[in-house]
Amino acid sequence: AVPRLPTDLTRLEELAEQRLEPGPVGYVAGSAGNGSTARANRAALERRRIVPRMLRDVHERDLSVEVLGRPLPAPLALAPVGVLSIMHPDAESAAARAAAAQGVPYILSSASSTPMEQVAEAMGDAERWFQLYWAKDREVTKSFLNRAKAAGFSTLFVTLDTPLLAWRPRDLDQAYLPFLHGIGTANYFSDPAFQAGLAKPVDEDPNAAVMHFVGMFADPAKTWPDLEFLRENWDGPIVLKGILHPDDARRAVTAGMDGVVVSNHGGRQVAGSVGAADALPRVVEAAGDRLTVLFDGGIRTGDDIFKALALGAEAVLVGRPYAYGLGLDGQAGVEHVIRCLLAELDLTLALSGHAGPATVSTDDLAEETV
Ligand code: FNR
């Protein structure tokens, strides 16, 4: 039997390293270059400290928020993490079911190991958010948007920080990349527009299908005016994921976008990048009330969520911790991660003098100078 997972979620990575296969766990834990951005994400949160307030009647508390016009039980969503079958055979469906059970939105990656329609079915009535890797091929992108709409996804997250896969030494050294095994291609291989670009059906020449996928899954030639295409083809809210500079937030407003995720992809793209929490205040300021600002990068505990809220995020996404929870204990492991984060957030709010997220501000933080 799998022992109970620890309630200190910062220990999950170490457990995953011990118990899971080196290739998959290296892919999840790994980051760009020597890992300096992933460390900067943690440091930017650690450096900020909460200054608790007393005697403020916190006996009744409510974690709920409204994000992108939708009521959420808490300022938390599961970040899009592709290729989850490397962690557990139930993959994205198990993570989506866990999120649905806890009422937390699940952002399905377009690089999922299970087709979006199948994951949508696992989600019941829960809020469905879809993350797009913006393919080179317009027809494939259009087809993905139509399929996501038809499968009941309401909100589109467009990831901008991955026009190329970064230099990731752990994957290079282990010669392990899920995509080269055809993992993370389920939405593509099942797509009629993708299939139309192949000389032979996927099962007759899987290698050619993988190479076709590698060549078209992202597009380093895209520029801001290209967003018009997405705006025209998606009726619901659009959120740009991977924004770090305030000018890019302003451009998002001009392009008619609804929100941004301040994110450096968990430190997996640009080594030497600014810690995500250090980039957050300037983006929040630039966004004003014109954009919803979400945040991810290094969130491991309830107090990390509190700090991101204090810096101006409306909600946070969490990535690796739930991937480890899935790898270690399937759906139950993901639910464990969500429950721990929410319980710890609730206690952190209460013990810091807040009955809910709305009253948290930069006034609740001090910055360590050591
Ligand atoms: C990711 N991330 C990601 N982002 C995205 O937009 N689409 C994707 O398919 C993936 N896939 C993915 C796989 C793995 C294994 C990881 C660890 C991350 C990035 C993810 O959404 C999020 O930005 C980070 O994971 C947040 O940082 P933490 O919480 O992992 O520190």
XYZ file of C-alpha atoms and ligand atoms in Angstrom:
401
model
C 0.000 0.000 0.000
C 1.142 3.535 -0.742
C 1.826 5.391 2.503
C -0.186 8.568 3.122
C 1.284 11.563 1.360
C 2.848 14.238 3.563
C 0.848 17.360 4.411
C 3.983 19.438 3.854
C 3.740 19.538 0.063
C 7.317 20.743 -0.316
C 8.292 17.123 0.452
C 6.460 15.696 -2.571
C 9.298 16.329 -4.997
C 11.767 14.336 -2.903
C 9.260 11.458 -2.593
C 8.597 11.521 -6.322
C 12.338 11.393 -7.011
C 12.586 8.322 -4.781
C 9.570 6.418 -6.031
C 8.983 7.289 -9.697
C 10.928 6.466 -12.855
C 13.938 8.768 -13.436
C 12.932 9.822 -16.970
C 9.388 10.981 -16.100
C 10.269 12.506 -12.733
C 13.230 14.289 -14.339
C 10.905 15.731 -16.963
C 8.497 17.079 -14.317
C 11.056 18.277 -11.769
C 13.487 19.602 -14.347
C 13.730 23.163 -15.544
C 15.711 25.285 -17.950
C 19.488 25.621 -17.748
C 20.951 25.126 -14.310
C 17.570 25.627 -12.632
C 18.162 29.226 -11.633
C 14.672 30.420 -12.636
C 12.902 27.695 -10.682
C 15.019 28.704 -7.672
C 14.234 32.385 -8.302
C 10.517 31.531 -8.215
C 10.890 30.022 -4.760
C 13.201 32.793 -3.553
C 10.796 35.529 -4.695
C 8.063 33.975 -2.553
C 10.287 33.042 0.391
C 11.780 36.514 0.609
C 8.367 38.049 1.158
C 7.044 37.526 4.653
C 3.529 37.838 6.018
C 2.881 40.383 8.761
C -0.146 39.000 10.648
C -2.826 41.285 12.092
C -4.749 40.600 15.318
C -8.293 41.014 16.689
C -10.120 41.205 13.373
C -12.970 38.674 13.841
C -12.083 35.823 11.535
C -14.485 33.247 12.975
C -16.454 33.073 9.722
C -14.359 32.745 6.612
C -15.003 32.435 2.908
C -12.298 31.600 0.377
C -14.492 32.158 -2.662
C -13.598 34.627 -5.407
C -14.867 35.624 -8.817
C -12.371 35.113 -11.632
C -13.077 35.932 -15.290
C -16.731 36.320 -14.397
C -16.968 32.872 -12.804
C -17.510 32.128 -9.133
C -14.726 29.905 -7.766
C -14.624 28.264 -4.316
C -11.053 29.504 -3.822
C -8.386 31.482 -5.684
C -6.779 28.276 -7.018
C -6.741 26.354 -10.286
C -4.670 23.453 -11.579
C -2.109 24.670 -14.120
C -2.008 23.060 -17.548
C 0.500 20.227 -17.349
C 0.836 18.090 -20.446
C 1.930 14.472 -20.897
C 0.530 13.341 -17.531
C 0.445 9.686 -18.555
C 4.161 9.665 -17.714
C 3.064 10.134 -14.088
C 0.048 7.818 -13.942
C -1.984 5.755 -16.430
C -5.193 7.687 -15.544
C -3.310 10.878 -16.485
C -5.295 14.081 -17.154
C -8.667 12.425 -16.530
C -7.669 11.610 -12.940
C -6.357 15.135 -12.357
C -9.520 16.624 -13.865
C -11.744 14.423 -11.701
C -9.795 15.459 -8.600
C -10.198 19.127 -9.497
C -13.913 18.632 -10.170
C -14.365 16.845 -6.836
C -12.830 19.842 -5.061
C -14.617 22.423 -7.252
C -11.339 23.847 -8.507
C -10.947 24.667 -12.230
C -8.723 22.361 -14.229
C -6.832 23.834 -17.158
C -6.400 21.092 -19.725
C -3.158 21.238 -21.696
C -3.347 20.869 -25.457
C -0.341 18.559 -24.992
C -2.411 16.162 -22.879
C -1.971 12.415 -23.162
C -5.756 12.009 -23.454
C -7.972 13.689 -26.076
C -9.806 16.754 -24.765
C -13.257 15.255 -25.371
C -12.469 12.334 -23.089
C -11.098 14.552 -20.314
C -14.121 16.855 -20.610
C -16.362 13.885 -19.948
C -14.458 13.114 -16.753
C -15.103 16.652 -15.486
C -18.872 16.541 -14.952
C -20.269 20.019 -14.283
C -16.911 21.488 -13.259
C -15.526 24.584 -14.918
C -13.543 23.607 -18.048
C -10.585 25.735 -19.092
C -8.444 24.897 -22.122
C -4.791 25.745 -22.696
C -3.589 26.160 -26.252
C -0.127 25.662 -27.634
C -0.588 27.897 -30.622
C 0.288 25.686 -33.595
C 2.001 26.851 -36.743
C -0.861 25.408 -38.757
C -3.950 27.678 -38.665
C -6.314 24.869 -39.553
C -5.115 22.774 -36.611
C -5.490 25.746 -34.252
C -8.972 26.444 -35.574
C -9.913 22.807 -35.241
C -8.641 22.718 -31.614
C -10.698 25.807 -30.772
C -13.822 24.309 -32.334
C -13.313 20.994 -30.557
C -12.680 22.740 -27.213
C -15.846 24.800 -27.651
C -17.881 21.723 -28.559
C -16.480 19.895 -25.507
C -17.725 22.676 -23.209
C -14.485 24.529 -22.450
C -15.358 28.140 -21.573
C -12.020 29.918 -21.235
C -8.913 29.829 -23.400
C -5.380 30.072 -22.000
C -2.803 30.749 -24.726
C 0.722 29.878 -23.672
C 3.166 32.351 -25.209
C 6.413 31.383 -23.513
C 7.003 28.146 -25.443
C 7.588 28.995 -29.120
C 10.496 26.546 -28.759
C 11.313 24.008 -26.075
C 14.102 25.337 -23.879
C 17.499 23.888 -23.054
C 16.585 21.420 -20.317
C 19.679 19.528 -19.160
C 17.909 16.769 -17.213
C 15.953 15.720 -20.297
C 18.994 16.093 -22.550
C 21.239 14.089 -20.240
C 18.689 11.292 -19.866
C 17.757 11.483 -23.562
C 14.146 11.537 -22.377
C 11.411 13.605 -23.990
C 7.806 12.353 -23.756
C 6.846 13.788 -27.151
C 9.396 11.630 -28.942
C 7.525 8.609 -27.584
C 4.298 10.051 -28.949
C 3.137 11.071 -25.441
C 1.323 14.413 -25.296
C 0.126 14.165 -28.873
C -3.385 12.775 -28.262
C -5.203 15.954 -29.315
C -3.093 16.204 -32.458
C -3.197 12.580 -33.584
C -6.990 12.553 -33.136
C -7.460 15.795 -35.057
C -8.778 15.750 -38.646
C -6.869 18.928 -39.597
C -3.627 17.432 -38.212
C -4.246 14.130 -39.956
C -4.809 15.972 -43.247
C -1.147 17.055 -43.145
C 0.175 13.474 -42.976
C 1.161 11.332 -45.955
C 0.045 8.152 -44.142
C -2.353 7.548 -41.213
C -0.787 7.875 -37.741
C -0.791 4.137 -36.996
C 0.884 3.314 -40.322
C 3.771 5.724 -39.757
C 3.841 6.910 -36.118
C 7.352 8.349 -36.441
C 6.326 10.619 -39.289
C 3.318 11.716 -37.197
C 5.612 12.578 -34.271
C 7.930 14.559 -36.551
C 4.953 16.400 -38.048
C 3.818 17.247 -34.509
C 7.292 18.470 -33.481
C 7.434 20.717 -36.550
C 4.068 22.377 -36.024
C 3.167 22.378 -32.335
C 4.507 25.909 -31.808
C 5.528 28.872 -33.937
C 8.414 31.231 -33.091
C 7.364 33.585 -35.919
C 4.170 34.784 -34.225
C 3.725 38.447 -33.231
C 1.076 40.467 -31.372
C -1.194 41.168 -34.396
C -1.642 37.380 -34.785
C -3.814 37.420 -31.655
C -6.611 38.812 -33.797
C -7.036 35.343 -35.270
C -7.654 33.840 -31.828
C -9.971 36.685 -30.805
C -12.028 36.066 -33.961
C -12.209 32.337 -33.372
C -12.946 32.199 -29.634
C -16.039 33.788 -28.051
C -15.135 33.297 -24.396
C -12.430 34.905 -22.273
C -8.827 34.640 -23.529
C -5.936 34.668 -21.066
C -2.290 35.001 -22.151
C -0.043 32.703 -20.132
C 3.623 33.545 -19.681
C 3.550 37.329 -19.283
C 6.362 38.889 -17.193
C 6.858 42.422 -18.553
C 4.330 45.212 -17.852
C 4.448 46.379 -21.479
C 3.299 42.942 -22.595
C 0.359 43.264 -20.201
C -0.518 46.591 -21.848
C -0.299 44.934 -25.261
C -2.657 42.233 -24.033
C -5.206 44.930 -23.203
C -4.827 46.508 -26.643
C -5.260 43.100 -28.262
C -8.621 42.664 -26.521
C -7.473 39.948 -24.156
C -9.243 39.292 -20.861
C -6.392 38.245 -18.638
C -2.785 37.200 -18.211
C -0.947 34.606 -16.179
C 2.261 36.022 -14.778
C 4.418 32.961 -15.247
C 7.810 31.756 -16.419
C 6.489 28.248 -17.030
C 7.772 27.071 -13.658
C 11.308 28.041 -14.648
C 11.262 25.616 -17.566
C 11.826 28.081 -20.410
C 14.243 30.973 -19.803
C 17.056 30.195 -17.386
C 18.212 33.331 -15.594
C 14.705 34.798 -15.788
C 13.098 37.002 -13.171
C 11.345 35.102 -10.377
C 7.642 35.097 -11.251
C 6.567 36.722 -7.960
C 9.125 39.493 -8.544
C 7.489 40.240 -11.919
C 3.964 40.233 -10.502
C 3.625 43.721 -8.933
C 4.625 45.588 -12.101
C 2.234 43.559 -14.245
C -0.578 44.110 -11.733
C 0.061 47.839 -11.871
C 0.077 47.892 -15.679
C -3.094 45.799 -15.854
C -5.100 48.054 -13.536
C -8.709 46.928 -13.721
C -8.490 46.133 -17.428
C -7.107 42.582 -17.123
C -7.507 39.652 -14.788
C -4.062 38.831 -13.425
C -3.355 35.247 -12.423
C -0.044 33.866 -11.197
C 2.028 30.714 -11.160
C 5.569 29.626 -10.388
C 6.757 28.020 -7.176
C 3.454 27.848 -5.300
C 3.873 25.003 -2.807
C 1.959 26.079 0.316
C -1.050 28.044 1.513
C 1.166 30.905 2.599
C 2.644 31.067 -0.920
C -0.902 31.576 -2.234
C -1.490 34.292 0.384
C 1.659 36.097 -0.769
C 0.676 35.956 -4.449
C -2.743 37.390 -3.566
C -1.069 40.119 -1.525
C 1.066 41.015 -4.543
C -2.113 41.493 -6.571
C -2.915 38.147 -8.220
C -6.621 37.285 -8.338
C -5.862 33.567 -8.205
C -2.934 31.193 -8.560
C -2.193 28.078 -10.555
C -0.192 25.203 -9.206
C 1.776 22.829 -11.444
C 4.365 20.343 -10.199
C 2.824 19.578 -6.774
C -0.299 18.048 -8.303
C 1.743 16.219 -10.956
C 3.691 14.588 -8.107
C 0.441 13.897 -6.223
C -0.859 12.159 -9.342
C 2.338 10.158 -9.787
C 2.416 9.075 -6.146
C -1.265 8.344 -5.544
C -3.411 8.959 -8.642
C -6.610 10.989 -8.299
C -6.441 10.730 -4.489
C -2.962 12.267 -4.585
C -4.188 15.252 -6.590
C -7.132 15.717 -4.223
C -4.714 15.567 -1.307
C -2.653 18.387 -2.822
C -5.715 20.575 -3.439
C -7.134 19.950 0.046
C -3.830 20.715 1.766
C -3.375 23.956 -0.178
C -6.902 25.159 0.571
C -6.817 24.206 4.253
C -3.457 25.875 4.732
C -4.607 28.987 2.860
C -7.705 29.178 5.051
C -5.622 28.975 8.232
C -3.011 31.424 6.942
C -5.743 33.943 6.117
C -7.420 33.495 9.500
C -4.241 33.671 11.544
C -3.137 36.752 9.606
C -6.400 38.556 10.323
C -8.375 37.972 7.103
C -11.820 36.439 6.666
C -11.226 35.962 2.931
C -8.974 36.822 0.002
C -10.554 40.237 -0.717
C -8.851 42.132 2.105
C -5.318 40.856 1.474
C -2.908 43.487 0.137
C 0.766 44.452 -0.077
C 0.271 45.989 3.358
C 0.281 42.408 4.709
C 3.820 41.762 3.455
C 7.292 42.644 4.604
C 10.346 41.988 2.496
C 13.339 40.249 3.983
C 16.525 42.072 3.155
C 18.963 39.333 4.167
C 4.158 22.450 -17.460
N 3.623 23.685 -17.823
C 2.816 23.754 -18.935
N 2.247 24.936 -19.291
C 1.417 25.018 -20.340
O 0.906 26.098 -20.624
N 1.125 23.893 -21.077
C 1.661 22.676 -20.798
O 1.377 21.687 -21.451
C 2.567 22.601 -19.713
N 3.169 21.420 -19.409
C 3.945 21.321 -18.280
C 4.478 20.081 -17.934
C 5.198 19.946 -16.756
C 5.728 18.604 -16.387
C 5.390 21.073 -15.905
C 6.111 20.955 -14.601
C 4.886 22.297 -16.264
C 3.807 24.880 -16.970
C 2.703 24.952 -15.921
O 1.468 25.255 -16.499
C 2.988 26.053 -14.883
O 3.232 27.273 -15.529
C 4.157 25.717 -13.948
O 4.196 24.349 -13.653
C 4.025 26.523 -12.671
O 5.108 26.339 -11.842
P 5.148 25.249 -10.630
O 3.820 25.331 -9.908
O 5.383 23.913 -11.273
O 6.298 25.725 -9.825
